[in-house]
Coordinates of C-alpha atoms in Angstrom, one line a residue:
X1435 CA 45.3 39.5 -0.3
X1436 CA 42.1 40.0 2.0
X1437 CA 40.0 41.2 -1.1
X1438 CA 41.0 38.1 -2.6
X1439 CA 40.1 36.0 0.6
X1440 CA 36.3 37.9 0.6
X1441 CA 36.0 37.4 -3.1
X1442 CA 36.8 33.6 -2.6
X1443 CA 34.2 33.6 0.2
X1444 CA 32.0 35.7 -1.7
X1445 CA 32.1 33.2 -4.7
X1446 CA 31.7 30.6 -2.1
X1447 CA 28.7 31.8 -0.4
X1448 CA 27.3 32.0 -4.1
X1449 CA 28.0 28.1 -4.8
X1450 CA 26.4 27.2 -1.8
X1451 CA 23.3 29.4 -2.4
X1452 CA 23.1 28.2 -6.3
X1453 CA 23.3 24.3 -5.2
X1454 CA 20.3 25.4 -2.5
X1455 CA 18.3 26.9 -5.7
X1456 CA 19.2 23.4 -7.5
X1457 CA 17.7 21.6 -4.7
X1458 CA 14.9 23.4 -4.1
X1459 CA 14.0 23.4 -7.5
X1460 CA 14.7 19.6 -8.2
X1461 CA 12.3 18.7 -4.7
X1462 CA 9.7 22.0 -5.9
X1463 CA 9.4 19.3 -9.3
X1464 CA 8.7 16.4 -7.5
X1465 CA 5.2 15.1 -8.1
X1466 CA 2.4 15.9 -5.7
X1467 CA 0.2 13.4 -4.3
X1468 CA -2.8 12.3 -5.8
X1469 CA -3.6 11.3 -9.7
X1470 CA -0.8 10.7 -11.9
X1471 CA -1.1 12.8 -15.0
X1472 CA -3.7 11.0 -17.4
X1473 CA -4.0 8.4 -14.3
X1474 CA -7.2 7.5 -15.0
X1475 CA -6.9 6.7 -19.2
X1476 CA -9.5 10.0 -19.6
X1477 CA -7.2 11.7 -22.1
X1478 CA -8.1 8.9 -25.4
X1479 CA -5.8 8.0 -28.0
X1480 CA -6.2 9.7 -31.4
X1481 CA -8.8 7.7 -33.3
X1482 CA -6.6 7.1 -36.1
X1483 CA -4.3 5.3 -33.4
X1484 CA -6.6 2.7 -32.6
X1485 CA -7.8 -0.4 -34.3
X1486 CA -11.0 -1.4 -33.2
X1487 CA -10.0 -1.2 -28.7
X1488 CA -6.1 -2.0 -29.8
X1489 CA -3.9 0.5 -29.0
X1490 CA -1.5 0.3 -32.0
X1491 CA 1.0 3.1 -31.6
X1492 CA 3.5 3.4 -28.5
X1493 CA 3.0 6.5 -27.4
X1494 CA -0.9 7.3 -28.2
X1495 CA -2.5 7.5 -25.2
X1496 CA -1.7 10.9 -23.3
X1497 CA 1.3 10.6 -20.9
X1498 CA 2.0 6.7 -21.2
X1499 CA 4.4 4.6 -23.1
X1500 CA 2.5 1.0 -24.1
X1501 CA 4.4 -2.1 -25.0
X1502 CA 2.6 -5.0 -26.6
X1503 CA -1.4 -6.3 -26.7
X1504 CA -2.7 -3.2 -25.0
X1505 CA -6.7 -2.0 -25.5
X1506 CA -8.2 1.1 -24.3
X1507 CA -11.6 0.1 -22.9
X1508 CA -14.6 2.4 -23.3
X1509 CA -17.9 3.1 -22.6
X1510 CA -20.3 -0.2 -22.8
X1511 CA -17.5 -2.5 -24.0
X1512 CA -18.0 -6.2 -24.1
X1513 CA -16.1 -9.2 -23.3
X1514 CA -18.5 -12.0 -25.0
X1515 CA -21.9 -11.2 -23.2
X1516 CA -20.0 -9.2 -20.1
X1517 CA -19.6 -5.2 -20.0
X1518 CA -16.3 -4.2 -18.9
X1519 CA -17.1 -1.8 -16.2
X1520 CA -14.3 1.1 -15.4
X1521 CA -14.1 2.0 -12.1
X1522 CA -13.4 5.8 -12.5
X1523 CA -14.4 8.1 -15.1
X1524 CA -15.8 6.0 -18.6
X1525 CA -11.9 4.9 -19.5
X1526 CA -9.5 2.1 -18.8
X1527 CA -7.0 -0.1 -21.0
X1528 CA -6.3 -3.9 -20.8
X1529 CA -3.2 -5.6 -21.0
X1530 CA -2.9 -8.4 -22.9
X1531 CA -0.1 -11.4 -22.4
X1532 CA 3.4 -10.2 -21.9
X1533 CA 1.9 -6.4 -22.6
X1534 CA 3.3 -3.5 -19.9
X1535 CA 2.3 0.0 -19.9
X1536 CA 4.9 2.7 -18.1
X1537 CA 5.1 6.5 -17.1
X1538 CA 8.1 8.7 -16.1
X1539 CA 7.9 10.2 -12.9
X1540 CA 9.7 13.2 -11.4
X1541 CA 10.5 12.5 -7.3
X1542 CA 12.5 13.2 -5.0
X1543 CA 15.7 11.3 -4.6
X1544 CA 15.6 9.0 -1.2
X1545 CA 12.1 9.8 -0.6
X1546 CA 9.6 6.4 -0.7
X1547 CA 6.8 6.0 -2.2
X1548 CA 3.4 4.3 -2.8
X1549 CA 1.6 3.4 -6.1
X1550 CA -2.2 3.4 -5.9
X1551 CA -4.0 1.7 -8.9
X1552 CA -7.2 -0.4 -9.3
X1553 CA -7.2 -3.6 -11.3
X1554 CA -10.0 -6.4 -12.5
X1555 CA -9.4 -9.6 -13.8
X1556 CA -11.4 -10.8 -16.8
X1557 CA -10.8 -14.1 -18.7
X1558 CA -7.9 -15.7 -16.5
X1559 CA -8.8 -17.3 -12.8
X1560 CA -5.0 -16.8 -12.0
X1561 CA -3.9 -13.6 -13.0
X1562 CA -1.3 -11.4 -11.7
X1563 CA 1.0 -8.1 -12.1
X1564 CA 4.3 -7.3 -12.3
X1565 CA 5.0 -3.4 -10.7
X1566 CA 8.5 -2.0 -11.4
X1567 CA 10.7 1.2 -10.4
X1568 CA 13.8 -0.1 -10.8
X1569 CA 15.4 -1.5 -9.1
X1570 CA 12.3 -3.1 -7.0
X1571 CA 10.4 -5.2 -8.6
X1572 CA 7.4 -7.6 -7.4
X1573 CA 4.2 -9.9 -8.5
X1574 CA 0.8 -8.7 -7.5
X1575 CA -1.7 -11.8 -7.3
X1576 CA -4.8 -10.2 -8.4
X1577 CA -6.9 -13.4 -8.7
X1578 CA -8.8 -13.0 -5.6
X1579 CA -11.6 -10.6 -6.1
X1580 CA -12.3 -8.4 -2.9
X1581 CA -15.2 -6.1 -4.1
X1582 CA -19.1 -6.9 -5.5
X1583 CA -18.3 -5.4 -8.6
X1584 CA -15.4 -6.9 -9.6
X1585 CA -12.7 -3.8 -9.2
X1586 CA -10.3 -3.7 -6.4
X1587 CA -7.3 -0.9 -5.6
X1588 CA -3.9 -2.0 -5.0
X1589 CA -1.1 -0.4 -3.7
X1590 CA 2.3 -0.9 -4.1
X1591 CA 5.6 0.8 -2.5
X1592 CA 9.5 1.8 -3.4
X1593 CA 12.4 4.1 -2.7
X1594 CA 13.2 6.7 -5.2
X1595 CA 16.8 6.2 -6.4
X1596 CA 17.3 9.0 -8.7
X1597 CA 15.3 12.2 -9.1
X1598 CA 13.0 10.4 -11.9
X1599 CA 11.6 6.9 -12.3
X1600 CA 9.4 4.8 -14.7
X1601 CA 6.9 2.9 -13.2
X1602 CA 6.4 -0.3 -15.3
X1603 CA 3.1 -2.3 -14.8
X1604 CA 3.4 -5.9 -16.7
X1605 CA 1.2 -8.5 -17.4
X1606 CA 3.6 -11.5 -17.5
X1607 CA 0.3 -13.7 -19.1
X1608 CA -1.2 -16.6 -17.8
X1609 CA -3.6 -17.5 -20.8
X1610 CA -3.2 -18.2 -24.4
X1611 CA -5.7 -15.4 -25.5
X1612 CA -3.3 -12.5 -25.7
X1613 CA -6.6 -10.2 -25.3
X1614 CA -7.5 -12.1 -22.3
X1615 CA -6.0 -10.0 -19.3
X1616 CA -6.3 -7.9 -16.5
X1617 CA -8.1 -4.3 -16.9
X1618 CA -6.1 -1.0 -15.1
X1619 CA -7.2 2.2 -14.1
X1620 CA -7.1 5.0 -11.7
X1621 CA -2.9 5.5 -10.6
X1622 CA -1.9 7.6 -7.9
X1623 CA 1.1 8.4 -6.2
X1624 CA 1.5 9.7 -2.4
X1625 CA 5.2 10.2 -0.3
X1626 CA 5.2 7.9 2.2
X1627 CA 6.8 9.9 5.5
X1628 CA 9.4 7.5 7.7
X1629 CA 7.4 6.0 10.6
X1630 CA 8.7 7.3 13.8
X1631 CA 8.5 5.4 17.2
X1632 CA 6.6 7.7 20.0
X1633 CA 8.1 8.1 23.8
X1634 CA 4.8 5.5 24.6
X1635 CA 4.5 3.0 21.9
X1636 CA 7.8 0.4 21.0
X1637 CA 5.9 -0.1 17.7
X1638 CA 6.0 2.0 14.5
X1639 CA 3.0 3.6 12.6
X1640 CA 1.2 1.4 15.2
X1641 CA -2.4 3.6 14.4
X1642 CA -1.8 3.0 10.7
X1643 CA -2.1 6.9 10.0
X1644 CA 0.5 6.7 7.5
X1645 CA -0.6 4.8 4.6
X1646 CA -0.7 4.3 1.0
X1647 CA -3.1 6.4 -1.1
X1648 CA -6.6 6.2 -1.1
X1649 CA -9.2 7.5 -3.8
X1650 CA -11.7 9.7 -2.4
X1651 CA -14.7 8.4 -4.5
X1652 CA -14.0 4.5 -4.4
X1653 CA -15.6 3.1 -1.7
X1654 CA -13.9 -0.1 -1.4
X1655 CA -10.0 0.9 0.6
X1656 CA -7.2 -0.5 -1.0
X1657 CA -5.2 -3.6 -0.9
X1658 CA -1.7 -4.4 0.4
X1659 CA -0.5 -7.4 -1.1
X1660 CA 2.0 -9.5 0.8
X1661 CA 6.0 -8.7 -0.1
X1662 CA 8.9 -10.0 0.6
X1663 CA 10.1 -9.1 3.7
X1664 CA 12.9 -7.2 2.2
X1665 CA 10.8 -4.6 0.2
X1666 CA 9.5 -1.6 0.9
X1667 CA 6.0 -1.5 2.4
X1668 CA 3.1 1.0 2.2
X1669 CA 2.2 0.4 5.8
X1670 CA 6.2 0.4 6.6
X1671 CA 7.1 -1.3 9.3
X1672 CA 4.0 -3.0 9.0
X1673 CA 4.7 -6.5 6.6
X1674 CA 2.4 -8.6 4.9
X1675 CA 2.8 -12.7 5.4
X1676 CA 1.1 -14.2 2.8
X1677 CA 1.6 -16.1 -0.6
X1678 CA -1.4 -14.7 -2.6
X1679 CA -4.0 -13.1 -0.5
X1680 CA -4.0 -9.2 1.1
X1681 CA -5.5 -7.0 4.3
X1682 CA -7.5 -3.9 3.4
X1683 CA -6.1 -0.4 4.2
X1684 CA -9.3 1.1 5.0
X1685 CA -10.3 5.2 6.0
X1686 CA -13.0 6.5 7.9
X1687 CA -15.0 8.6 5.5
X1688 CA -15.9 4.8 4.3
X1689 CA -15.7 2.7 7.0
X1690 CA -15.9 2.3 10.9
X1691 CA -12.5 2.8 12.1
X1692 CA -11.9 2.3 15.9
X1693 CA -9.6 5.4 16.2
X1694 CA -8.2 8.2 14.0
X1695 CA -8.8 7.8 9.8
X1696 CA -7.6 5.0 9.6
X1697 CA -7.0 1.0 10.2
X1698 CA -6.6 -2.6 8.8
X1699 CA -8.8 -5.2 7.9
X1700 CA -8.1 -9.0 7.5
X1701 CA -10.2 -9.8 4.7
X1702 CA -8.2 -13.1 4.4
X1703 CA -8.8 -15.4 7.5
X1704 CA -5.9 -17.3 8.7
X1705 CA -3.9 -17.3 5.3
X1706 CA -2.6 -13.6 6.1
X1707 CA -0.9 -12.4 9.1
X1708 CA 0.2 -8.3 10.4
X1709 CA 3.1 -8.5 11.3
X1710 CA 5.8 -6.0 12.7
X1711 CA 9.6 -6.8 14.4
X1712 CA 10.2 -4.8 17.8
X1713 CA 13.3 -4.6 19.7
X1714 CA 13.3 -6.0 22.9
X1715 CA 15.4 -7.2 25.9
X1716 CA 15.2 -11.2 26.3
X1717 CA 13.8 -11.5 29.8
X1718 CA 11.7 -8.5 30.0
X1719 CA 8.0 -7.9 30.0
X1720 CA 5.9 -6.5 27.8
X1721 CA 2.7 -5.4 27.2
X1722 CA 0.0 -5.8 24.1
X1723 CA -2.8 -3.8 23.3
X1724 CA -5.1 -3.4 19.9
X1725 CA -8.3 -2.7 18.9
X1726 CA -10.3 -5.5 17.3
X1727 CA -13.8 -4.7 15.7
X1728 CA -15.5 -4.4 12.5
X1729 CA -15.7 -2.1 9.5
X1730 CA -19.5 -1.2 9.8
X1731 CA -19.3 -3.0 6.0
X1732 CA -22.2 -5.7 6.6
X1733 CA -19.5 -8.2 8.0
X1734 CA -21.6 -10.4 10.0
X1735 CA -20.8 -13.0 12.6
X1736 CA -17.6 -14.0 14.2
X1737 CA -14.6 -11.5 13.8
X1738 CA -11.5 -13.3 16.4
X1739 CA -8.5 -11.7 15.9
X1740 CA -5.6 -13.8 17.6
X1741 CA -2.1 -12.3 18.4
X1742 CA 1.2 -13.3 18.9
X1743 CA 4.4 -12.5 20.4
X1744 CA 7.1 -14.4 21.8
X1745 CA 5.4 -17.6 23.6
X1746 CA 2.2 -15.2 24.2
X1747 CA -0.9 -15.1 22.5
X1748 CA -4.2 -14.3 23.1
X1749 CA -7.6 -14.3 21.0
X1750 CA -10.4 -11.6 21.0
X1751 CA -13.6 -12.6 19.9
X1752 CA -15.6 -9.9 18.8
X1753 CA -19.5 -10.7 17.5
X1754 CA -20.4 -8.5 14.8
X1755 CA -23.4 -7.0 13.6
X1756 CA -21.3 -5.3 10.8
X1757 CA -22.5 -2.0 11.5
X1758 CA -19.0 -0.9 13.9
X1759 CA -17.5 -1.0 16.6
X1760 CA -14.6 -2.1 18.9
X1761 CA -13.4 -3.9 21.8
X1762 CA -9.7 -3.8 23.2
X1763 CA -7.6 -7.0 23.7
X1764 CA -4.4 -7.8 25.6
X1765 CA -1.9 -9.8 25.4
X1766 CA 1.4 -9.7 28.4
X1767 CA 4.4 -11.8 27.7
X1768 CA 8.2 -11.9 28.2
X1769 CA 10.7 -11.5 25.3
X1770 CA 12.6 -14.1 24.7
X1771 CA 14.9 -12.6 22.1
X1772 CA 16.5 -9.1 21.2
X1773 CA 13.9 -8.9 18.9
X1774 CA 10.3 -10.0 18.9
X1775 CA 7.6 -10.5 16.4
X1776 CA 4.0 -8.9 17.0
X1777 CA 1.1 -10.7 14.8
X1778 CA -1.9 -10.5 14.2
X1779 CA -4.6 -13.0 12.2
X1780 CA -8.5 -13.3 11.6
X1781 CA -9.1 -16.8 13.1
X1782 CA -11.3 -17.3 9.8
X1783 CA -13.1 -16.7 6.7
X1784 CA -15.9 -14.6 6.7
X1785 CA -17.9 -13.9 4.1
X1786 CA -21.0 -10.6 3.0
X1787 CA -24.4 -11.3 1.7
X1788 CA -23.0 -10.1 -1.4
X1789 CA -20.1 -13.1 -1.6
X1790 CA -17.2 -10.8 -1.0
X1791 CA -14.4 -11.6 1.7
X1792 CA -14.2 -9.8 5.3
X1793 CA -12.6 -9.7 8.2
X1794 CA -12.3 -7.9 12.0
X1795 CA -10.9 -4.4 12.1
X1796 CA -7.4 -4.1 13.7
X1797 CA -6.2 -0.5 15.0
X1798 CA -4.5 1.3 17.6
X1799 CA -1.8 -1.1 18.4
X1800 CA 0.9 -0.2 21.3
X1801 CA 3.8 -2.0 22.8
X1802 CA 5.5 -0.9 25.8
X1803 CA 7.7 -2.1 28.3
X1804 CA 6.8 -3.6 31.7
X1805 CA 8.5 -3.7 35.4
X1806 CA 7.5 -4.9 38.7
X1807 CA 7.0 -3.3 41.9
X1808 CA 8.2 -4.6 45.4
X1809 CA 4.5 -5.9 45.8
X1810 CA 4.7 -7.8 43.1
X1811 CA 2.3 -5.5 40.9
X1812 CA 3.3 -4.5 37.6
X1813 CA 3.6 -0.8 36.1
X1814 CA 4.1 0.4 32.2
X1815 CA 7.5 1.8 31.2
X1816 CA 6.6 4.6 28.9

């Protein structure tokens, strides 16, 4: 009887250490961050595959499944009298009207995630792009262009459901010239880790360390479009208010960034707001505090940010000579629900020599608590 009770446990002890193995494994095959494989289009299409810059058989370029109108852009290629630049490497493709292109990717199961890509419009004013891993789904407006040359990054975030998923990337067409439509390049991937709330600051990810993924050679940050408010975000807790335009996750190996490697831009004046929900006891003071600045990227002139919370708000003007720096602003108010609303907004447009948008820096955000003294005087709560 007790050599059967140790072989049991034995055969146990085996189960348990063969589902470990299975786990390890599964997580050890997860993809690392950084390029997705063929990411950036540099693995071509047989020849024989392509008529003229249409891509005419499903799976011909290297890693990718294509579906529909879907051109792979080389080298000097024209659009009437316009080259089509590429923003990385000489390769890119084009998706035509109602064309999608899609990749299966190994993750890990309950880990989140954030899609890095950069995009151009061509022939439509209005275009936009549906991103999929099922089952989020969501419409990127890409008609505002951000950068001098015509590219901008874009990033894009969801939770991993099962232990591989298919990004789909979907031009739902705005134009009757199926060829007319937006050009893609350069996807990445990067685990986002769960923002945690520090012993001294109420709010989450309040530095904007943890961000989406940023190419090391493309000196222009990367977008985060606005979401709903239900979807995963790639500066999670941080949300996006907007109907079309973005802020600019930017880093400091290109940019001026008031503390740590990185911060956020509002490139969009007063039609974008940061925003993040704290709880907080109705009746209590708090305290405010954020750096407002510029990105020492030739944004000249007036950079207010104004923020909000509760019934407070308070502006900081900052003049800029676009070449960096900070100043800190303040804001003290009283909750008046269990949960309260921090945001922030660029008072206004502001635009570079070279006619792209800009906006003040925003970094090192903290809430904390407040309570009074006997003398009336007011101390943090940390």
């Amino acid at each position: 009887m007790r050599r059967e009770m140790e072989m049991v446990q034995h055969a146990r002890r085996a189960a348990v250490l063969l589902l470990a193995c299975l786990v390890s494994a599964r997580a050890a095959t997860a993809i690392p961050d950084g390029l997705l494989p063929n990411g950036n289009f540099e693995e071509a299409p047989d020849k024989s595959q392509l008529n003229g810059t249409r891509v005419m058989v499903r799976y011909a370029i290297p890693q990718w499944e294509i579906s529909g109108f879907v051109e792979y852009i080389g080298p000097g290629q024209k659009q009437g009298d316009m080259i089509l630049p590429v923003p990385e490497g000489a390769y890119a493709v084009r998706l035509g009207n109602e064309a999608s292109i899609q990749q299966r990717i190994p993750v890990t199961r309950g880990a989140t995630y954030s899609i890095t890509f950069s995009a151009a419009r061509t022939c439509a004013q209005a275009e936009q792009l549906n991103v999929t891993v099922a089952p989020e789904s969501d419409v990127l407006p890409i008609q505002t262009v951000y950068t001098s040359n015509g590219w901008d990054s874009y990033s894009w975030a969801f939770k991993a459901r099962r232990t591989a998923v298919t990004l789909i990337v979907h031009n739902p067409g705005v134009t009757e010239d199926a060829a007319c439509g937006p050009l893609l390049d350069s996807f990445a991937i990067k685990t986002l880790q769960p923002p945690q709330r520090s012993k001294n600051n109420m709010l989450k990810n309040g530095d904007f360390e943890e961000g989406p993924y940023i190419f090391p050679d493309t000196p222009w940050g990367v977008l985060v479009p606005p979401l709903d408010e239900d979807d995963y975000s790639p500066l999670s807790p941080w949300m996006i208010l907007s109907s079309t335009k973005s802020v600019k996750y930017l880093d400091a190996a290109h940019y001026a960034v008031p503390r740590g490697a990185h911060a956020v831009e509002l490139v969009s004046g007063m039609e974008t707001a940061l925003a993040q929900d704290a709880v907080t006891v109705p009746g209590r003071a708090y305290r405010l505090e954020f750096s407002a600045g510029d990105a020492g990227d030739g944004c000249v002139g007036s950079l207010a940010v104004q923020a909000y919370a509760a019934r407070g708000s308070v502006t900081v003007p900052y003049a800029s000579q676009g070449k960096g720096g900070y100043k800190r602003g303040v804001l003290d108010f009283t909750a008046i629900a269990n949960q309260t609303r921090v945001v922030f907004v660029s008072m206004a447009y502001t635009i570079k020599n070279d006619g792209t948008l800009c906006g003040p820096v925003v970094d090192d955000v903290s809430l904390v608590g407040l309570r009074k003294r006997n003398r009336g005087a007011r101390r943090l709560l940390l």
